[in-house]
XYZ file of C-alpha atoms in Angstrom:
531
model
C -0.528 -0.192 -0.079
C 2.327 3.241 -0.924
C 0.349 5.525 -0.475
C -2.442 6.028 2.290
C -5.251 8.718 2.511
C -5.990 9.378 6.251
C -9.091 10.706 7.646
C -11.457 10.865 4.993
C -14.930 10.965 6.574
C -18.440 10.256 4.897
C -21.520 10.076 6.363
C -24.313 6.935 6.677
C -25.901 7.918 3.364
C -23.099 7.673 1.156
C -20.739 4.722 -0.205
C -17.329 3.679 0.246
C -16.859 4.389 -3.389
C -16.989 8.147 -2.629
C -14.776 8.051 0.394
C -12.409 6.480 -2.783
C -12.807 9.572 -4.906
C -12.513 12.639 -2.137
C -8.932 10.126 -1.222
C -7.730 10.385 -4.929
C -9.866 14.148 -4.998
C -7.309 15.198 -2.433
C -3.852 14.221 -3.811
C -4.473 16.017 -6.993
C -3.586 13.546 -9.770
C -5.783 12.488 -12.778
C -7.889 8.969 -12.457
C -5.936 7.935 -15.371
C -2.795 7.345 -12.839
C -4.375 5.707 -10.265
C -3.745 1.608 -10.399
C -5.746 0.268 -8.137
C -7.916 1.735 -4.832
C -9.344 0.974 -2.138
C -10.436 1.557 1.570
C -8.121 0.343 3.899
C -9.671 0.670 7.069
C -13.374 1.466 8.635
C -13.672 3.648 11.738
C -16.600 4.929 13.342
C -16.876 8.788 14.769
C -20.631 8.777 16.556
C -19.301 12.071 19.301
C -21.759 14.083 17.690
C -25.070 11.339 17.599
C -26.121 14.250 14.746
C -22.911 13.877 12.039
C -22.044 10.361 13.048
C -19.341 9.311 10.433
C -17.548 6.217 9.033
C -13.962 7.773 8.479
C -11.964 6.288 5.914
C -8.100 5.112 5.140
C -7.964 5.076 2.166
C -4.879 2.938 -0.219
C -4.182 3.950 -2.978
C -1.573 2.563 -6.215
C -0.300 5.235 -9.213
C 1.206 3.891 -12.658
C 3.802 5.498 -11.774
C 5.111 8.949 -9.806
C 3.998 8.247 -6.229
C 6.333 10.444 -4.288
C 6.074 12.420 -6.217
C 2.512 12.771 -5.620
C 2.619 12.217 -1.961
C 4.994 15.733 -1.794
C 2.250 17.682 -4.382
C -0.332 16.878 -2.154
C 1.359 18.509 0.914
C -1.077 17.785 3.232
C 0.006 15.326 6.344
C -3.483 12.241 5.778
C -1.110 11.976 2.624
C 1.839 9.324 3.184
C 4.042 7.117 1.330
C 3.924 3.835 2.725
C 7.391 0.964 1.534
C 5.356 -2.822 0.674
C 6.348 -3.948 3.940
C 8.230 -7.584 4.647
C 9.298 -9.972 7.294
C 11.671 -12.301 7.113
C 13.587 -14.611 9.312
C 16.691 -15.326 9.357
C 18.206 -18.233 11.213
C 21.209 -17.575 13.529
C 24.176 -19.751 13.913
C 23.747 -21.507 17.488
C 22.782 -25.255 17.521
C 20.083 -26.752 19.416
C 20.516 -29.353 21.614
C 16.387 -30.364 21.693
C 13.629 -29.736 19.884
C 12.294 -26.140 20.962
C 9.299 -26.246 23.309
C 6.553 -24.574 24.049
C 4.581 -24.671 27.733
C 0.693 -23.028 26.176
C -1.601 -22.974 23.106
C -3.328 -19.643 24.067
C -2.798 -16.892 20.969
C 0.806 -16.664 22.325
C 1.879 -20.131 22.141
C 0.276 -20.490 19.561
C 1.443 -17.466 16.990
C 4.851 -18.602 18.306
C 4.589 -22.329 17.580
C 3.659 -21.365 14.393
C 5.846 -18.930 13.379
C 8.784 -21.598 14.301
C 7.495 -24.077 12.663
C 6.752 -22.565 9.367
C 10.633 -21.776 9.432
C 11.316 -25.131 9.925
C 11.496 -25.927 13.738
C 8.927 -28.363 14.624
C 8.310 -26.880 18.392
C 6.305 -29.320 20.525
C 3.724 -27.399 22.284
C 2.121 -28.755 25.843
C -1.263 -27.502 26.734
C -2.485 -28.163 29.539
C -6.304 -28.661 28.729
C -7.794 -30.136 26.076
C -8.213 -29.760 22.192
C -11.357 -27.031 21.140
C -13.432 -29.941 20.644
C -13.412 -31.484 24.338
C -12.714 -28.132 25.311
C -16.480 -27.142 23.914
C -17.441 -29.977 25.710
C -16.512 -29.441 29.038
C -17.466 -25.708 29.315
C -20.916 -26.478 28.151
C -21.043 -28.981 31.120
C -19.685 -26.546 33.345
C -22.462 -23.707 32.451
C -25.121 -26.382 31.852
C -24.630 -28.460 35.362
C -22.167 -27.033 37.191
C -19.607 -30.003 36.796
C -16.579 -28.122 36.907
C -13.469 -29.557 34.173
C -9.793 -28.618 34.896
C -8.782 -29.667 31.907
C -11.752 -28.520 29.722
C -12.878 -24.953 31.060
C -12.374 -20.520 29.290
C -9.117 -20.835 30.820
C -7.795 -23.990 29.993
C -6.935 -25.059 26.271
C -7.028 -24.599 22.747
C -6.822 -21.412 21.789
C -6.102 -19.708 25.409
C -9.087 -18.250 27.147
C -9.542 -15.482 24.428
C -11.015 -18.387 22.816
C -14.190 -18.034 24.685
C -14.574 -14.595 24.401
C -15.945 -11.498 22.031
C -12.639 -12.318 19.517
C -11.600 -8.704 20.025
C -8.482 -7.633 17.814
C -7.976 -4.666 18.721
C -4.221 -3.551 20.158
C -3.062 -0.174 21.203
C 0.627 -1.320 20.262
C 2.018 -0.396 16.780
C 3.609 -3.420 15.094
C 4.169 -4.663 11.781
C 3.485 -8.199 13.181
C -0.002 -6.713 13.463
C -1.170 -7.110 9.552
C 0.709 -10.525 10.195
C -1.762 -12.019 12.522
C -4.835 -10.715 11.137
C -3.865 -12.235 7.825
C -3.126 -15.306 8.773
C -6.633 -15.837 11.327
C -8.461 -14.890 7.858
C -6.046 -17.340 6.142
C -7.594 -19.763 8.847
C -10.837 -19.131 8.247
C -12.174 -15.810 10.131
C -13.826 -13.278 8.311
C -12.567 -10.960 6.060
C -13.684 -7.538 7.282
C -11.207 -7.875 10.268
C -8.477 -6.505 7.473
C -10.915 -3.321 7.537
C -12.650 -2.957 10.451
C -10.072 -0.557 12.768
C -12.679 -2.767 16.035
C -11.791 -5.981 14.249
C -14.105 -8.904 15.968
C -13.601 -12.696 15.148
C -16.724 -13.834 17.896
C -16.387 -17.005 19.716
C -18.651 -19.707 17.099
C -16.012 -18.915 14.346
C -12.845 -18.244 16.453
C -12.739 -22.001 17.588
C -12.919 -23.023 13.851
C -9.634 -20.366 13.584
C -7.891 -21.961 16.551
C -8.374 -26.049 14.946
C -7.279 -24.798 11.794
C -3.887 -22.872 12.738
C -2.677 -26.010 15.169
C -3.843 -28.515 12.100
C -0.798 -25.764 9.948
C 1.160 -26.270 12.590
C 1.026 -30.276 12.427
C 1.320 -29.921 8.982
C 4.735 -28.272 9.252
C 6.369 -31.257 11.577
C 5.110 -29.364 15.165
C 4.032 -31.619 17.595
C 0.233 -30.183 19.765
C 0.254 -32.945 23.495
C -2.841 -31.647 25.205
C -3.641 -32.803 28.252
C 0.525 -32.129 29.005
C 1.381 -29.723 32.188
C 4.460 -28.780 32.605
C 4.735 -28.733 36.166
C 9.134 -28.564 36.481
C 11.990 -26.636 35.074
C 15.597 -27.632 35.820
C 18.870 -25.483 35.699
C 22.421 -26.019 35.225
C 24.435 -22.208 35.865
C 21.417 -20.586 35.155
C 20.848 -22.866 31.850
C 17.962 -24.417 31.000
C 18.310 -28.064 31.355
C 15.342 -29.943 31.227
C 11.880 -29.757 32.154
C 8.818 -32.799 34.027
C 5.293 -32.759 32.108
C 3.211 -35.226 33.300
C 6.140 -37.128 35.619
C 8.187 -37.498 32.730
C 11.234 -35.519 32.589
C 12.641 -34.081 29.051
C 14.926 -32.562 27.819
C 14.634 -28.900 26.792
C 17.269 -25.875 26.397
C 14.656 -23.616 24.254
C 11.277 -22.663 26.790
C 8.866 -20.861 25.711
C 6.798 -19.394 28.880
C 3.212 -18.816 26.804
C 1.025 -20.310 30.060
C -0.974 -17.108 30.446
C -3.117 -15.057 33.116
C -4.616 -18.086 35.106
C -2.083 -20.968 35.859
C -1.580 -20.128 39.174
C 0.289 -23.623 39.775
C 3.075 -22.640 37.311
C 3.732 -19.659 38.713
C 4.519 -21.332 42.070
C 6.657 -23.646 40.743
C 8.772 -21.226 38.561
C 9.312 -19.341 42.086
C 10.395 -22.095 43.648
C 12.883 -23.132 41.017
C 14.525 -20.152 40.850
C 12.959 -18.118 38.502
C 12.030 -13.946 38.911
C 8.342 -13.502 39.420
C 7.293 -9.958 40.188
C 3.457 -8.671 41.726
C 1.780 -6.728 38.754
C -1.062 -4.256 39.019
C -4.537 -5.120 37.872
C -7.974 -4.342 38.481
C -11.498 -6.395 39.935
C -15.084 -5.634 39.660
C -17.853 -6.683 37.948
C -19.577 -7.388 34.640
C -22.415 -4.706 34.078
C -25.210 -5.726 31.746
C -27.257 -3.658 29.721
C -29.978 -4.103 26.937
C -27.739 -3.127 23.241
C -30.602 -1.915 22.131
C -29.986 1.055 25.243
C -27.074 1.460 25.079
C -27.304 1.835 21.618
C -29.803 4.109 22.368
C -27.229 6.294 24.479
C -24.407 5.974 21.674
C -26.185 7.039 18.422
C -29.304 8.738 19.161
C -32.189 8.780 16.803
C -29.637 6.726 14.056
C -30.020 3.890 16.516
C -29.882 0.796 14.142
C -28.610 2.057 11.228
C -27.858 -0.885 9.306
C -24.275 0.779 8.573
C -24.015 1.037 12.398
C -22.088 -2.050 14.191
C -23.253 -2.711 17.148
C -22.741 -0.464 19.581
C -19.807 -0.172 21.562
C -18.310 2.072 24.663
C -14.079 2.176 26.069
C -15.237 4.940 29.238
C -12.093 5.304 32.393
C -12.383 7.859 35.275
C -9.245 8.757 37.627
C -9.750 9.859 41.295
C -6.182 10.311 43.480
C -3.930 7.890 41.738
C -7.078 4.983 41.261
C -8.804 4.139 38.253
C -12.199 3.168 37.748
C -12.923 1.951 33.961
C -14.941 -0.673 31.505
C -12.878 -3.457 29.890
C -13.543 -5.849 27.788
C -16.813 -4.775 26.516
C -19.699 -7.400 25.006
C -21.714 -6.299 22.861
C -24.937 -8.599 21.802
C -22.839 -11.132 23.804
C -23.503 -12.925 27.549
C -21.541 -13.220 30.996
C -20.118 -15.883 31.680
C -19.134 -18.580 34.278
C -14.606 -18.675 34.150
C -13.515 -20.639 37.157
C -10.142 -22.132 36.173
C -10.591 -24.135 39.582
C -13.544 -26.088 41.379
C -14.870 -23.897 44.219
C -14.368 -20.615 43.225
C -16.042 -18.025 41.083
C -14.947 -15.695 38.331
C -16.965 -13.680 35.362
C -15.861 -13.199 32.217
C -17.504 -11.498 28.773
C -18.228 -13.134 25.315
C -20.284 -12.754 22.055
C -20.516 -14.587 19.009
C -19.920 -13.090 15.600
C -23.227 -11.888 14.982
C -23.697 -10.053 18.460
C -27.177 -10.839 18.018
C -28.025 -10.965 21.579
C -30.018 -8.640 23.859
C -27.498 -7.662 26.408
C -24.404 -5.291 26.541
C -21.617 -6.503 28.730
C -18.357 -5.214 29.609
C -16.079 -5.405 33.223
C -16.390 -2.685 35.371
C -13.349 -2.672 37.167
C -10.737 -0.982 39.360
C -7.599 -1.252 39.867
C -5.549 -2.869 42.665
C -1.441 -2.730 42.939
C 1.071 -4.373 45.634
C 0.106 -1.265 47.727
C -3.591 -3.305 48.567
C -2.942 -7.095 48.300
C 1.219 -6.968 48.861
C 4.427 -7.038 47.209
C 5.793 -10.565 47.701
C 5.098 -12.111 43.925
C 2.102 -13.966 44.529
C -0.059 -12.050 47.036
C -1.990 -10.448 43.987
C -2.859 -14.129 43.184
C -4.162 -15.026 46.388
C -5.773 -11.458 46.269
C -7.746 -12.529 43.534
C -8.480 -16.292 45.260
C -9.844 -14.854 48.354
C -12.120 -12.886 45.714
C -13.197 -16.118 43.740
C -13.964 -17.806 46.755
C -15.814 -15.338 48.816
C -17.961 -15.235 45.504
C -18.863 -18.728 45.318
C -19.810 -18.778 49.747
C -21.496 -15.892 48.571
C -23.054 -17.730 45.561
C -24.413 -20.431 47.789
C -21.079 -22.595 47.127
C -23.270 -24.247 43.515
C -21.505 -21.596 41.020
C -23.997 -19.548 41.295
C -22.770 -15.651 41.180
C -23.736 -12.843 42.698
C -25.219 -10.244 41.569
C -27.279 -6.842 42.300
C -28.881 -4.247 39.778
C -27.334 -1.080 39.883
C -30.041 0.721 41.926
C -29.632 -1.465 44.858
C -25.698 -0.923 44.480
C -25.832 2.842 44.077
C -28.014 3.096 47.348
C -26.093 0.174 49.828
C -28.667 -2.453 49.370
C -27.945 -6.407 48.462
C -31.030 -6.464 45.982
C -31.720 -7.837 42.473
C -34.938 -5.533 40.985
C -34.938 -7.399 37.584
C -37.106 -5.404 34.924
C -35.874 -4.556 31.944
C -32.281 -6.747 32.295
C -31.707 -10.462 33.129
C -28.907 -11.646 34.264
C -27.512 -13.892 31.220
C -25.152 -15.827 33.378
C -25.733 -19.135 32.697
C -25.666 -20.934 36.235
C -27.538 -18.325 38.284
C -27.375 -15.714 40.159
C -27.762 -14.690 43.944
C -28.200 -11.080 45.207
C -25.416 -10.302 47.138
C -24.636 -7.716 49.065
C -20.817 -6.301 47.619
C -19.312 -4.354 50.026
C -18.519 -8.087 51.344
C -17.172 -9.331 48.507
C -14.740 -6.542 47.653
C -12.836 -3.881 49.474
C -14.022 -0.797 50.275
C -11.528 1.108 47.973
C -13.587 -1.291 45.330
C -16.922 -0.009 45.804
C -16.618 3.298 45.982
C -15.160 3.498 42.886
C -17.102 1.462 41.295
C -19.862 3.783 42.290
C -18.288 6.724 41.647
C -17.903 5.444 37.456
C -21.444 4.303 37.284
C -22.362 7.999 38.122
C -19.551 9.653 35.913
C -20.064 6.828 33.325
C -24.064 7.866 32.960
C -23.564 11.028 31.850
C -21.276 9.791 29.440
C -24.209 7.318 28.094
C -27.226 8.139 28.937
C -28.660 5.015 30.717
C -25.413 3.426 31.927
C -26.722 3.617 35.438
C -29.598 2.806 34.894
C -31.004 1.488 38.332
C -32.125 -2.151 36.437
C -28.776 -2.729 34.903
C -26.920 -5.946 36.461
C -23.603 -6.438 37.803
C -22.614 -9.576 38.308
C -19.179 -10.841 39.238
C -16.899 -10.989 40.137
C -14.334 -9.801 37.214
C -11.347 -11.101 38.559
C -9.562 -12.098 35.473
C -8.588 -8.749 33.483
C -4.415 -9.626 33.176
C -2.051 -11.265 34.812
C -1.383 -10.684 38.657
C 2.684 -10.800 37.893
C 5.754 -10.480 36.053
C 7.904 -13.333 35.134
C 11.089 -10.109 33.943
C 12.549 -10.834 31.249
C 15.911 -9.403 29.905
C 16.875 -7.337 26.554
C 17.595 -10.741 25.029
C 14.046 -11.679 25.839
C 14.998 -14.627 28.351
C 13.501 -14.953 32.100
C 15.696 -13.014 34.160
C 18.782 -15.063 35.337
C 17.548 -17.675 33.579
C 19.123 -18.441 29.999
C 17.307 -19.835 27.775
C 13.689 -19.516 29.077
C 11.336 -16.842 27.479
C 8.702 -15.551 29.206
C 5.776 -15.114 26.188
C 2.511 -12.876 26.332
C -0.448 -12.000 29.004
C 1.319 -14.527 31.702
C 4.235 -13.545 31.639
C 2.933 -9.514 32.117
C 4.187 -8.561 28.823
C 0.363 -8.113 26.480
C -3.210 -7.800 27.057
C -5.964 -9.798 24.499
C -5.202 -11.332 21.388
C -3.783 -9.208 19.294
C -1.078 -8.505 20.975
C 0.070 -11.571 23.076
C 0.274 -13.213 19.403
C 2.707 -10.163 18.403
C 4.413 -10.983 21.423
C 4.395 -14.991 20.742
C 5.460 -14.322 17.147
C 8.791 -11.732 18.640
C 9.859 -14.585 20.605
C 9.893 -16.439 17.703
C 11.189 -14.343 16.080
C 14.558 -13.117 18.738
C 15.266 -17.656 18.817
C 15.714 -17.590 15.207
C 17.888 -15.329 14.933
C 19.914 -16.800 17.606
C 19.778 -20.422 16.231
C 19.378 -23.023 13.684
C 16.783 -25.566 13.423
C 17.001 -28.407 15.861
C 18.552 -31.481 13.756
C 19.207 -28.960 10.750
């Protein structure tokens, strides 16, 4: 895409072709010079409800004179971009054993895919099941309350993101982002994710995508071992020598740790093995549900329901005295889902299918917490999460029902679930509770302030019949496995912390990109095993 023209605004009654014509006009060139022109990205500007616009980024390729055309336009919204090619050049060092990857979420998956394509034939260890068995286990839990430690929302093929909205938005700017999106499309994701400013796949389509990626890795000589948990690591002079999996000792000189944010037993094992961990700030709170139609009205006004407008999404935040409250992982037309990763706990998350056609919208309404709140030892954040999740199980009735309250009752410090327009979607049922018995005061106080502030931004956000279901505790990893400039864990050669669980990503896209980044660092240093 040599010439990129950004900021091309069109109304809801205009077409992509009109956006392309506006871009060409901005270039001040003859149409005869245009070889190809197409809309590359589209975002929505609904800040003024009486003037909602679609903001287009248009790519234009000319038969000649592209640099001259950009200079002649003399406009900061018109830039020239070289076509980028990503290549990997293997290093010279020899591997003593195959590369092992622990975890098959986005980070581990894209690390494995990158390595497999370059001939490295990695071995992937996933403590959970393949995605088909995982769906069976998750559905059994949601319908019957029968928990499966190897097939749940947190563990298994595809990671936690497989049971989510499948959002692919990210704040990072990295050439690998385009590579990830194209790989998703090549493996069955809708092509529209290449254009949307806020792309999503949906849990229904993402399940097929991750299976297809796994099949490519296997076709290239990679090996995926399901129900295979990393139980130990052994170092000699701070160099990784072996790992223990399901009781078996396996030689390993390179291990990519892509374990996700919920592998608490693995974090404990790593700490006991001398790996440096540090506590990290994260956020806790509850899922808030509204009618999707009310969110659409609050965001779009009279244009709510327009066929060109997506389901309404929001991202809200407020800070006071250094502490933030914000919405996270908004799922339009979705549901709140049981997401426990061990027995006797209640955890919530949000999920949408690609169509986003359920009645309710939901998002996490969460408050930032840090070591000053839960303790400065490496595992104190995990212990804080566990206390909340175990208390939620007790308050919910010890049968995986979730604590809940309508916003009106919560704001007035009352216990109650006055269901009117909004009905909780949590599959295992809810129990009315006092959230002040679940969360510390620093959390509930900021949640209340956030609700009142956000109600001024989106009419109806603080509606009395909106439903809060909690707790939301897995916003990000409570631990960072600190790594150095060579991407290895501090003081431990051969151990490569990667992705969200290591504290270096937040979401599907950034985790996938970190997986590619780690794989690239290894490729640059080593030849394929046996090569």
